[in-house]
Amino acid sequence: MCEKSDNHFGQAGQMKSSDGNFDQVEISECRDTIVVAACSTRLYRRRWLIVFLFSSYSLCNAFQWIQYGIINNIFMKFYNVSSFAIDWLSMIYMLTYIPFIFPVTWLLERKGLRVIALFAASINCVGTWIKVASVQPNLFWVTMLGQFACSFAQVFILGMPSQVASVWFGSDEVSTACAIGVFGNQLGIAIGFLIPPVLVPNVDDINELAQHISFMFYITAAVASLIFLLVVFVFQEKPEIPPSLAQVALRHMPTAQYSYLASISRLFRNKPFILLLISYGLNVGCFYAVSTLLNRMIIEHYPGEEVNAGRIGLTLVIAGVVGSLLCGIWLDKTKSYKETTLSVYLLSFVGMVIYAFTLNLGHLWVVFLTSGLLGFFMTGYLPLGFEFAVELTYPESEGTSSGLLNCSAQIFGIAFTIIQGKIINHFSTLAGNIFLCVFLLIGSIMTALIKSDLRRQKANSQPQTEGIAVSMF
């Protein structure tokens, strides 16, 4: 990578560098190939502010996904609805994603990251204020409407970490940046496990309960409003000079030759990506089911432990945050995408088996320990899947590949949550967790079958003086 300060173009076909000399820039277009013979790349300090802002509005949105489910029994009492109705306040996040991800990724390709960020932060903010108006026992439909708005905002968030990382970060730090982007979502889930049981205690007086719920909703709305203002005034589309050779090549692709539908078609013909698409959905779908039903599983074996159920969820996610960051750093150092992804997947399966068979032992400390083990690998898998997908599909858009991965996760998440909930109701939590173990084993086998073709790494490894060749299909 050649890193320069701000550059200014001199005469046609040349670029003036900081030392006053001209670096020859030759761009020759053939029928199917663009060759960039020399380039300039630069890393901006602002990239850390961009990824922090993204993580912040992702955190606020993810908090709201789980804030109902972790105190499922309390909201059942307040709104006088079934546990399945409260489960839908979480599952609406998954259901909304499926039909809207395709128009949103199309919008990303046409309008870029800043427009997507503005949509995400603004819609999330609107959803929080709708929920402020829903704190009455007969207004369950209003709180569902607010949750739907937040779930719609999630469509503009969930698949973006790899896109933000690729657009703003260099090839030696892109996996770490993606992990930081995922970190915001995970931290939001962690806070969603921890804070609601503390702010909304299980009291019998409905008026008092309404005050506690209202206080939680107002805090969320205030935070969402502040983040929205920061996005409006601070979030930037992309750096003036690209951070990596892969991004240089993408910027020189004529946009007229790009077709979103053709890109989708190519992805579905990419066999390694299809295997990853299904295996990613199985793993993350299991995580969604465990998170949504955690309160029910803990309360069944440890009655009255709503606060500890939240702390167990916090342990699950915080361990995953550590796993995500370590895996991101490891990928940047080793570039061993398939080996790392397969190892973490297998350990997720092992962690799920241990969690399933120790949940009913009667010792909460054991549940804390096994949840941490499960979370470290299952949640730590998230950025691995994103980055492996980008490698397998380059030069396709990171937003498109990540969006498809998340769509798969939402589909499996809804199915697993409903089926595991029914199994728990009719049989036991052990049977429900064994159900998930079976699919994690299947996902591990599928991951082992993926042929590792690291296309982005090949693009970044091209010597700068030799040029970069990018197929234009």
PDB file of N, CA and C in Angstrom, residues 93 106 158 390:
ATOM      1  N   TYR A  93     -38.406  -8.455  14.313  1.00  0.00           N
ATOM      2  CA  TYR A  93     -37.110  -8.031  13.778  1.00  0.00           C
ATOM      3  C   TYR A  93     -36.663  -8.971  12.652  1.00  0.00           C
ATOM      4  N   TRP A 106     -30.357  -2.625  -2.706  1.00  0.00           N
ATOM      5  CA  TRP A 106     -30.396  -1.892  -3.973  1.00  0.00           C
ATOM      6  C   TRP A 106     -30.187  -0.394  -3.723  1.00  0.00           C
ATOM      7  N   LEU A 158     -28.044  -4.179   9.813  1.00  0.00           N
ATOM      8  CA  LEU A 158     -27.475  -5.478  10.141  1.00  0.00           C
ATOM      9  C   LEU A 158     -26.397  -5.947   9.176  1.00  0.00           C
ATOM     10  N   VAL A 390     -17.384 -11.915   2.056  1.00  0.00           N
ATOM     11  CA  VAL A 390     -16.782 -10.882   1.209  1.00  0.00           C
ATOM     12  C   VAL A 390     -15.633 -11.466   0.406  1.00  0.00           C
TER      13      VAL A 390
END
